[in-house]
Amino acid sequence: MEQCASVEREVDKVLQKFLTYGQHCEQSLEELLHHVGQLRAELASAALQGTPLSATLSLVMSQCCRKIKDTVQKLASDHKDIHSSVSRVGKAIDRNFDSEICGVVSDAVWDSREKQQQILQTAIVEHLYQQGMLGVAEELCQESTLNVDLDFKQPFLELNRILEALHKQDLGPALEWAVSHRQRLLELNSSLEFKLHQLYFIRLLAGGPEKQLEALSYARHFQPFAVLHQREIQVMMGSLVYLRLGLEKSPYCHLLDSSHWAEIRETFTRDACSLLGLSVESPLSVSFASGCVALPVLMNIKAVIEQRQCTGVWSHKDELPIEIELGMKCWYHSVFACPILRQQTSDSNPPIKLICGHVISRDALNKLISGG
């Protein structure tokens, strides 16, 4: 991040110079216009009187022309100084960033260039679908001749359709989806359906006393959630007492907070993605954020490897020469390392639980068996 801060400082200097130059230029031009205006008025007055041009006016005109010329030259000179500052920004970028970063990772990581291109295109298309840019994703598929199955697109289409309705404060599609997936949501300990019913009830409360009977009738939807959400249901029932006086000035005014809509969109996105087997964040955005953290470290490692001529240290496709800390945000699953072999377990070498309760890797178990 120090490299970014260094470039940012140069950009700030250029912006400050542009601001100062603009103010100075405006002030200088205003002074010139005022001076020329006064001279024009004096010349017009002399012309009306029919008097010949005096030596004083000739001198003033000469001084005015000289002042205009000096001001223009000064502004042009200041503008050239800004050009040099802009060029320093380019030099700062070249100095702080490596223009060629493709060589950080060996081409052996990919099976082929076609495979590399296909993986990248698929990641971009999935990102576009997840962000709701369906038209752009379809256009990319056509131009890149990437075949995307309807089964791959369908979850994203449904997800974006419901989220678009929630943005319009339409709870119907989300409620219909939650009811149809009730059992699977319960297995995830999700409170999505209750929160949707709660928000629908609050919308009825916001309608005033005219919606009181409808709200009481809708409260029957809370019956399946009475055990887990008793406190929230009691609060909503208590708010009915203040309905005629107005909830805005009651102790229950927090129910009308607009932030509930943002919360329900986040809850729906998280639970729906979990149910459909999708990640909340697109793999492309996660990879990009992780790469920004890991790239400086990898570039330093590559420089050290080339300097010491030990290229064989980094020859594996699926692992890095050193561990790179990406932060808790990028922790998606636990990692188990065998306490005997000091190796991370994998699909081909999974963890095995012994009768005594200890957990080791399968390779370690096989070595123990073969060793008697």
Short mmCIF file of C-alpha atoms in Angstrom, two decimals:
data_model
loop_
_atom_site.label_atom_id
_atom_site.label_comp_id
_atom_site.label_asym_id
_atom_site.label_seq_id
_atom_site.Cartn_x
_atom_site.Cartn_y
_atom_site.Cartn_z
CA MET A 1 0.00 0.00 0.00
CA GLU A 2 3.00 2.29 0.39
CA GLN A 3 3.37 2.35 -3.40
CA CYS A 4 -0.26 3.46 -3.79
CA ALA A 5 0.22 6.15 -1.14
CA SER A 6 3.32 7.44 -2.93
CA VAL A 7 1.46 7.78 -6.24
CA GLU A 8 -1.52 9.33 -4.46
CA ARG A 9 0.71 12.01 -2.96
CA GLU A 10 1.94 12.98 -6.44
CA VAL A 11 -1.64 13.09 -7.73
CA ASP A 12 -2.67 15.31 -4.81
CA LYS A 13 0.16 17.72 -5.67
CA VAL A 14 -1.03 17.94 -9.28
CA LEU A 15 -4.64 18.51 -8.21
CA GLN A 16 -3.55 21.25 -5.82
CA LYS A 17 -1.54 22.93 -8.58
CA PHE A 18 -4.53 22.74 -10.93
CA LEU A 19 -6.72 24.34 -8.27
CA THR A 20 -4.23 27.12 -7.55
CA TYR A 21 -3.64 27.74 -11.26
CA GLY A 22 -7.36 27.91 -11.93
CA GLN A 23 -7.93 30.47 -9.18
CA HIS A 24 -4.93 32.57 -10.29
CA CYS A 25 -6.01 32.39 -13.95
CA GLU A 26 -9.56 33.47 -13.12
CA GLN A 27 -8.37 36.37 -10.98
CA SER A 28 -5.87 37.59 -13.61
CA LEU A 29 -8.44 37.48 -16.41
CA GLU A 30 -10.98 39.36 -14.31
CA GLU A 31 -8.42 42.12 -13.63
CA LEU A 32 -7.59 42.36 -17.35
CA LEU A 33 -11.26 42.52 -18.33
CA HIS A 34 -11.87 45.26 -15.78
CA HIS A 35 -8.85 47.26 -17.00
CA VAL A 36 -9.80 46.86 -20.68
CA GLY A 37 -13.38 47.84 -19.86
CA GLN A 38 -12.27 51.08 -18.27
CA LEU A 39 -9.99 51.88 -21.23
CA ARG A 40 -12.82 51.15 -23.67
CA ALA A 41 -15.11 53.55 -21.79
CA GLU A 42 -12.48 56.32 -21.93
CA LEU A 43 -11.96 55.78 -25.68
CA ALA A 44 -15.72 55.87 -26.31
CA SER A 45 -16.02 59.09 -24.32
CA ALA A 46 -13.20 60.71 -26.35
CA ALA A 47 -14.81 59.61 -29.63
CA LEU A 48 -18.16 61.14 -28.66
CA GLN A 49 -16.49 64.48 -27.84
CA GLY A 50 -14.67 64.41 -31.20
CA THR A 51 -11.33 65.10 -29.59
CA PRO A 52 -8.14 63.54 -31.02
CA LEU A 53 -6.42 60.71 -29.14
CA SER A 54 -4.32 62.25 -26.37
CA ALA A 55 -0.79 61.21 -25.50
CA THR A 56 -2.04 60.00 -22.11
CA LEU A 57 -4.58 57.62 -23.67
CA SER A 58 -1.94 56.37 -26.13
CA LEU A 59 0.35 55.60 -23.20
CA VAL A 60 -2.47 53.84 -21.29
CA MET A 61 -3.27 51.73 -24.37
CA SER A 62 0.39 50.73 -24.74
CA GLN A 63 0.56 49.80 -21.06
CA CYS A 64 -2.69 47.78 -21.36
CA CYS A 65 -1.35 45.80 -24.34
CA ARG A 66 1.91 45.14 -22.50
CA LYS A 67 -0.01 43.98 -19.41
CA ILE A 68 -2.15 41.59 -21.48
CA LYS A 69 0.95 40.14 -23.14
CA ASP A 70 2.79 39.70 -19.80
CA THR A 71 -0.26 38.07 -18.18
CA VAL A 72 -0.71 35.58 -21.04
CA GLN A 73 3.00 34.69 -20.94
CA LYS A 74 2.84 34.20 -17.16
CA LEU A 75 -0.21 31.92 -17.42
CA ALA A 76 1.44 29.90 -20.21
CA SER A 77 4.60 29.51 -18.12
CA ASP A 78 2.58 28.34 -15.09
CA HIS A 79 0.74 25.88 -17.31
CA LYS A 80 4.06 24.37 -18.45
CA ASP A 81 4.99 23.80 -14.80
CA ILE A 82 1.80 21.77 -14.37
CA HIS A 83 2.84 19.60 -17.34
CA SER A 84 6.02 18.69 -15.51
CA SER A 85 4.02 17.76 -12.39
CA VAL A 86 1.75 15.52 -14.46
CA SER A 87 4.78 13.76 -15.95
CA ARG A 88 6.07 13.14 -12.41
CA VAL A 89 2.87 11.19 -11.69
CA GLY A 90 3.65 8.87 -14.59
CA LYS A 91 7.21 8.42 -13.35
CA ALA A 92 5.91 7.66 -9.84
CA ILE A 93 3.64 4.96 -11.27
CA ASP A 94 6.53 3.41 -13.23
CA ARG A 95 8.77 3.61 -10.17
CA ASN A 96 6.34 2.07 -7.69
CA PHE A 97 4.57 -0.54 -9.82
CA ASP A 98 5.88 -3.35 -11.95
CA SER A 99 4.54 -3.01 -15.46
CA GLU A 100 4.89 -6.74 -16.11
CA ILE A 101 3.29 -8.93 -13.44
CA CYS A 102 2.32 -11.91 -15.61
CA GLY A 103 5.67 -13.55 -14.95
CA VAL A 104 5.02 -13.79 -11.20
CA VAL A 105 3.20 -17.09 -11.70
CA SER A 106 4.61 -19.73 -14.01
CA ASP A 107 2.64 -20.76 -17.09
CA ALA A 108 2.83 -24.31 -15.79
CA VAL A 109 -0.01 -23.43 -13.40
CA TRP A 110 -2.43 -23.65 -16.34
CA ASP A 111 -2.95 -26.77 -18.41
CA SER A 112 -3.09 -24.64 -21.55
CA ARG A 113 -3.71 -21.08 -22.68
CA GLU A 114 -7.19 -22.07 -23.90
CA LYS A 115 -7.99 -23.51 -20.46
CA GLN A 116 -6.71 -20.32 -18.83
CA GLN A 117 -8.92 -18.17 -21.07
CA GLN A 118 -11.96 -20.36 -20.44
CA ILE A 119 -11.54 -20.21 -16.65
CA LEU A 120 -11.17 -16.43 -16.72
CA GLN A 121 -14.19 -15.94 -18.99
CA THR A 122 -16.32 -18.23 -16.81
CA ALA A 123 -15.30 -16.29 -13.68
CA ILE A 124 -16.17 -12.97 -15.33
CA VAL A 125 -19.55 -14.25 -16.55
CA GLU A 126 -20.39 -15.63 -13.10
CA HIS A 127 -19.43 -12.28 -11.54
CA LEU A 128 -21.68 -10.41 -13.98
CA TYR A 129 -24.60 -12.74 -13.29
CA GLN A 130 -24.12 -12.35 -9.55
CA GLN A 131 -24.03 -8.54 -9.85
CA GLY A 132 -27.28 -8.55 -11.80
CA MET A 133 -25.71 -7.45 -15.11
CA LEU A 134 -27.46 -10.17 -17.07
CA GLY A 135 -27.39 -8.40 -20.45
CA VAL A 136 -23.62 -7.82 -20.25
CA ALA A 137 -23.06 -11.47 -19.28
CA GLU A 138 -25.12 -12.70 -22.22
CA GLU A 139 -23.23 -10.43 -24.62
CA LEU A 140 -19.88 -11.68 -23.31
CA CYS A 141 -21.02 -15.30 -23.76
CA GLN A 142 -21.92 -14.62 -27.37
CA GLU A 143 -18.73 -12.75 -28.24
CA SER A 144 -16.44 -15.24 -26.49
CA THR A 145 -18.42 -18.27 -27.76
CA LEU A 146 -18.62 -19.47 -24.14
CA ASN A 147 -21.34 -22.08 -23.64
CA VAL A 148 -23.16 -21.53 -20.35
CA ASP A 149 -25.81 -24.07 -19.35
CA LEU A 150 -29.24 -22.87 -18.31
CA ASP A 151 -28.81 -24.78 -15.03
CA PHE A 152 -25.80 -22.55 -14.30
CA LYS A 153 -27.70 -19.33 -15.05
CA GLN A 154 -31.02 -20.19 -13.42
CA PRO A 155 -30.01 -19.63 -9.75
CA PHE A 156 -28.56 -16.20 -10.60
CA LEU A 157 -31.62 -15.21 -12.62
CA GLU A 158 -33.95 -16.15 -9.76
CA LEU A 159 -31.74 -14.47 -7.17
CA ASN A 160 -31.54 -11.20 -9.07
CA ARG A 161 -35.29 -11.21 -9.82
CA ILE A 162 -36.11 -11.42 -6.11
CA LEU A 163 -33.45 -8.87 -5.11
CA GLU A 164 -34.76 -6.43 -7.71
CA ALA A 165 -38.25 -6.82 -6.20
CA LEU A 166 -36.85 -6.19 -2.70
CA HIS A 167 -35.17 -3.01 -3.97
CA LYS A 168 -38.67 -1.90 -5.01
CA GLN A 169 -39.94 -2.91 -1.52
CA ASP A 170 -41.97 -5.75 -3.01
CA LEU A 171 -41.91 -8.69 -0.58
CA GLY A 172 -44.09 -11.03 -2.65
CA PRO A 173 -41.41 -12.91 -4.66
CA ALA A 174 -39.13 -13.28 -1.62
CA LEU A 175 -41.97 -14.60 0.57
CA GLU A 176 -43.01 -17.06 -2.13
CA TRP A 177 -39.42 -18.31 -2.44
CA ALA A 178 -38.96 -18.59 1.34
CA VAL A 179 -42.20 -20.56 1.80
CA SER A 180 -41.30 -22.98 -0.99
CA HIS A 181 -37.86 -23.58 0.60
CA ARG A 182 -39.05 -23.52 4.23
CA GLN A 183 -37.73 -26.94 5.23
CA ARG A 184 -34.24 -26.37 3.82
CA LEU A 185 -34.08 -22.92 5.42
CA LEU A 186 -34.97 -24.44 8.79
CA GLU A 187 -32.12 -26.92 8.36
CA LEU A 188 -29.81 -23.92 7.99
CA ASN A 189 -31.30 -22.31 11.15
CA SER A 190 -32.34 -19.40 8.94
CA SER A 191 -34.80 -16.76 10.17
CA LEU A 192 -35.37 -15.38 6.66
CA GLU A 193 -39.06 -16.31 6.39
CA PHE A 194 -39.87 -14.81 9.78
CA LYS A 195 -38.06 -11.58 8.95
CA LEU A 196 -39.95 -11.30 5.67
CA HIS A 197 -43.30 -11.77 7.47
CA GLN A 198 -42.15 -9.28 10.11
CA LEU A 199 -41.33 -6.66 7.49
CA TYR A 200 -44.66 -7.23 5.74
CA PHE A 201 -46.45 -6.74 9.08
CA ILE A 202 -44.49 -3.51 9.69
CA ARG A 203 -45.55 -2.23 6.27
CA LEU A 204 -49.16 -2.79 7.29
CA LEU A 205 -48.53 -0.90 10.55
CA ALA A 206 -47.11 2.01 8.55
CA GLY A 207 -50.48 2.23 6.77
CA GLY A 208 -52.10 3.60 9.94
CA PRO A 209 -55.35 2.64 11.71
CA GLU A 210 -56.98 1.72 8.38
CA LYS A 211 -54.67 -1.30 8.15
CA GLN A 212 -55.17 -2.47 11.76
CA LEU A 213 -57.61 -5.28 10.99
CA GLU A 214 -55.47 -6.48 8.10
CA ALA A 215 -52.38 -6.45 10.34
CA LEU A 216 -54.18 -8.47 13.03
CA SER A 217 -55.27 -10.98 10.41
CA TYR A 218 -51.73 -11.23 8.99
CA ALA A 219 -50.30 -11.86 12.48
CA ARG A 220 -51.44 -15.49 12.14
CA HIS A 221 -48.36 -16.05 9.97
CA PHE A 222 -46.22 -15.68 13.12
CA GLN A 223 -47.65 -18.83 14.73
CA PRO A 224 -44.94 -21.25 13.42
CA PHE A 225 -42.24 -18.89 14.75
CA ALA A 226 -43.74 -18.24 18.22
CA VAL A 227 -41.16 -20.33 20.09
CA LEU A 228 -37.98 -18.97 18.46
CA HIS A 229 -39.09 -15.35 18.00
CA GLN A 230 -41.41 -14.76 20.94
CA ARG A 231 -39.80 -11.46 21.95
CA GLU A 232 -40.00 -9.93 18.45
CA ILE A 233 -43.65 -10.98 18.08
CA GLN A 234 -44.52 -9.41 21.45
CA VAL A 235 -42.94 -6.12 20.35
CA MET A 236 -44.96 -6.08 17.13
CA MET A 237 -48.21 -6.86 18.96
CA GLY A 238 -47.46 -4.13 21.50
CA SER A 239 -47.03 -1.58 18.73
CA LEU A 240 -50.73 -1.95 17.84
CA VAL A 241 -51.61 0.04 20.97
CA TYR A 242 -49.97 3.17 19.49
CA LEU A 243 -51.33 2.71 15.98
CA ARG A 244 -54.02 5.41 16.28
CA LEU A 245 -51.60 7.89 17.88
CA GLY A 246 -48.91 7.22 15.24
CA LEU A 247 -45.94 4.88 15.53
CA GLU A 248 -43.55 7.70 14.51
CA LYS A 249 -43.87 9.30 17.98
CA SER A 250 -44.16 6.08 19.97
CA PRO A 251 -41.59 3.83 21.72
CA TYR A 252 -41.94 1.55 18.67
CA CYS A 253 -40.73 4.10 16.12
CA HIS A 254 -37.66 1.93 15.44
CA LEU A 255 -39.93 -0.52 13.59
CA LEU A 256 -40.31 2.05 10.79
CA ASP A 257 -36.56 2.43 10.28
CA SER A 258 -35.69 2.17 6.57
CA SER A 259 -32.55 0.16 7.39
CA HIS A 260 -34.74 -2.96 7.71
CA TRP A 261 -34.90 -3.15 3.91
CA ALA A 262 -31.12 -3.22 3.56
CA GLU A 263 -30.93 -5.88 6.28
CA ILE A 264 -33.53 -8.11 4.61
CA ARG A 265 -31.66 -7.89 1.29
CA GLU A 266 -28.42 -8.95 3.01
CA THR A 267 -30.17 -11.77 4.87
CA PHE A 268 -31.86 -13.03 1.73
CA THR A 269 -28.62 -12.90 -0.29
CA ARG A 270 -26.67 -14.77 2.39
CA ASP A 271 -29.27 -17.49 3.03
CA ALA A 272 -30.26 -17.93 -0.61
CA CYS A 273 -26.63 -18.27 -1.70
CA SER A 274 -26.02 -20.80 1.06
CA LEU A 275 -29.11 -22.76 0.02
CA LEU A 276 -28.24 -22.71 -3.69
CA GLY A 277 -24.58 -23.58 -3.12
CA LEU A 278 -23.32 -20.16 -4.24
CA SER A 279 -20.83 -17.83 -2.58
CA VAL A 280 -22.13 -14.51 -1.27
CA GLU A 281 -19.23 -12.75 -2.98
CA SER A 282 -18.29 -13.68 -6.51
CA PRO A 283 -15.10 -15.78 -6.87
CA LEU A 284 -13.70 -13.11 -9.21
CA SER A 285 -13.98 -10.31 -6.64
CA VAL A 286 -12.54 -12.53 -3.89
CA SER A 287 -9.64 -13.59 -6.13
CA PHE A 288 -8.96 -10.00 -7.13
CA ALA A 289 -8.94 -8.78 -3.51
CA SER A 290 -6.70 -11.67 -2.44
CA GLY A 291 -4.37 -11.06 -5.38
CA CYS A 292 -3.94 -7.41 -4.41
CA VAL A 293 -2.72 -8.57 -0.99
CA ALA A 294 -0.57 -11.45 -2.22
CA LEU A 295 0.97 -9.92 -5.36
CA PRO A 296 3.64 -7.73 -3.67
CA VAL A 297 4.81 -10.70 -1.60
CA LEU A 298 4.92 -12.99 -4.64
CA MET A 299 6.91 -10.43 -6.62
CA ASN A 300 9.48 -10.19 -3.83
CA ILE A 301 9.71 -13.98 -3.61
CA LYS A 302 10.19 -14.28 -7.36
CA ALA A 303 12.97 -11.67 -7.28
CA VAL A 304 14.76 -13.57 -4.49
CA ILE A 305 14.39 -16.91 -6.33
CA GLU A 306 15.82 -15.45 -9.54
CA GLN A 307 18.65 -13.72 -7.67
CA ARG A 308 19.70 -16.92 -5.85
CA GLN A 309 19.05 -19.08 -8.92
CA CYS A 310 16.89 -21.60 -7.09
CA THR A 311 13.92 -21.81 -9.43
CA GLY A 312 13.13 -25.37 -8.34
CA VAL A 313 11.78 -24.09 -5.01
CA TRP A 314 8.51 -23.04 -6.63
CA SER A 315 7.52 -25.80 -9.01
CA HIS A 316 4.12 -26.96 -7.76
CA LYS A 317 0.87 -25.87 -9.37
CA ASP A 318 -1.36 -25.97 -6.31
CA GLU A 319 0.79 -24.38 -3.62
CA LEU A 320 2.93 -21.30 -2.96
CA PRO A 321 6.53 -21.31 -1.72
CA ILE A 322 5.51 -19.46 1.47
CA GLU A 323 2.31 -18.85 3.41
CA ILE A 324 0.63 -15.51 2.69
CA GLU A 325 -1.68 -14.04 5.32
CA LEU A 326 -4.87 -12.77 3.64
CA GLY A 327 -6.77 -11.89 6.81
CA MET A 328 -9.84 -13.33 8.49
CA LYS A 329 -12.10 -12.08 5.69
CA CYS A 330 -10.69 -14.72 3.35
CA TRP A 331 -11.12 -17.63 5.77
CA TYR A 332 -13.90 -19.76 4.28
CA HIS A 333 -13.13 -23.16 5.81
CA SER A 334 -10.90 -24.68 8.44
CA VAL A 335 -7.50 -26.09 7.54
CA PHE A 336 -6.14 -29.19 9.25
CA ALA A 337 -2.44 -30.05 9.33
CA CYS A 338 -1.36 -33.54 10.33
CA PRO A 339 0.49 -33.36 13.70
CA ILE A 340 2.75 -36.27 12.63
CA LEU A 341 3.75 -35.45 9.05
CA ARG A 342 3.29 -31.66 9.45
CA GLN A 343 1.41 -31.58 6.15
CA GLN A 344 -1.91 -30.01 5.25
CA THR A 345 -4.62 -32.58 4.53
CA SER A 346 -6.38 -32.69 1.15
CA ASP A 347 -9.05 -34.64 -0.71
CA SER A 348 -6.53 -37.33 -1.59
CA ASN A 349 -5.07 -37.33 1.95
CA PRO A 350 -8.04 -36.62 4.25
CA PRO A 351 -7.97 -36.44 8.06
CA ILE A 352 -8.72 -39.73 9.89
CA LYS A 353 -10.05 -39.94 13.45
CA LEU A 354 -8.50 -42.74 15.55
CA ILE A 355 -10.29 -44.75 18.23
CA CYS A 356 -8.44 -42.81 20.91
CA GLY A 357 -9.89 -39.54 19.58
CA HIS A 358 -6.73 -38.17 17.94
CA VAL A 359 -6.91 -36.99 14.33
CA ILE A 360 -4.09 -37.58 11.84
CA SER A 361 -3.80 -37.74 8.05
CA ARG A 362 -4.42 -40.92 6.08
CA ASP A 363 -0.79 -41.00 4.89
CA ALA A 364 0.38 -40.87 8.52
CA LEU A 365 -2.00 -43.71 9.41
CA ASN A 366 -0.69 -45.85 6.53
CA LYS A 367 2.91 -45.24 7.67
CA LEU A 368 2.03 -46.22 11.22
CA ILE A 369 0.37 -49.43 10.00
CA SER A 370 3.25 -50.33 7.73
CA GLY A 371 5.67 -49.67 10.58
CA GLY A 372 3.94 -52.23 12.79
#
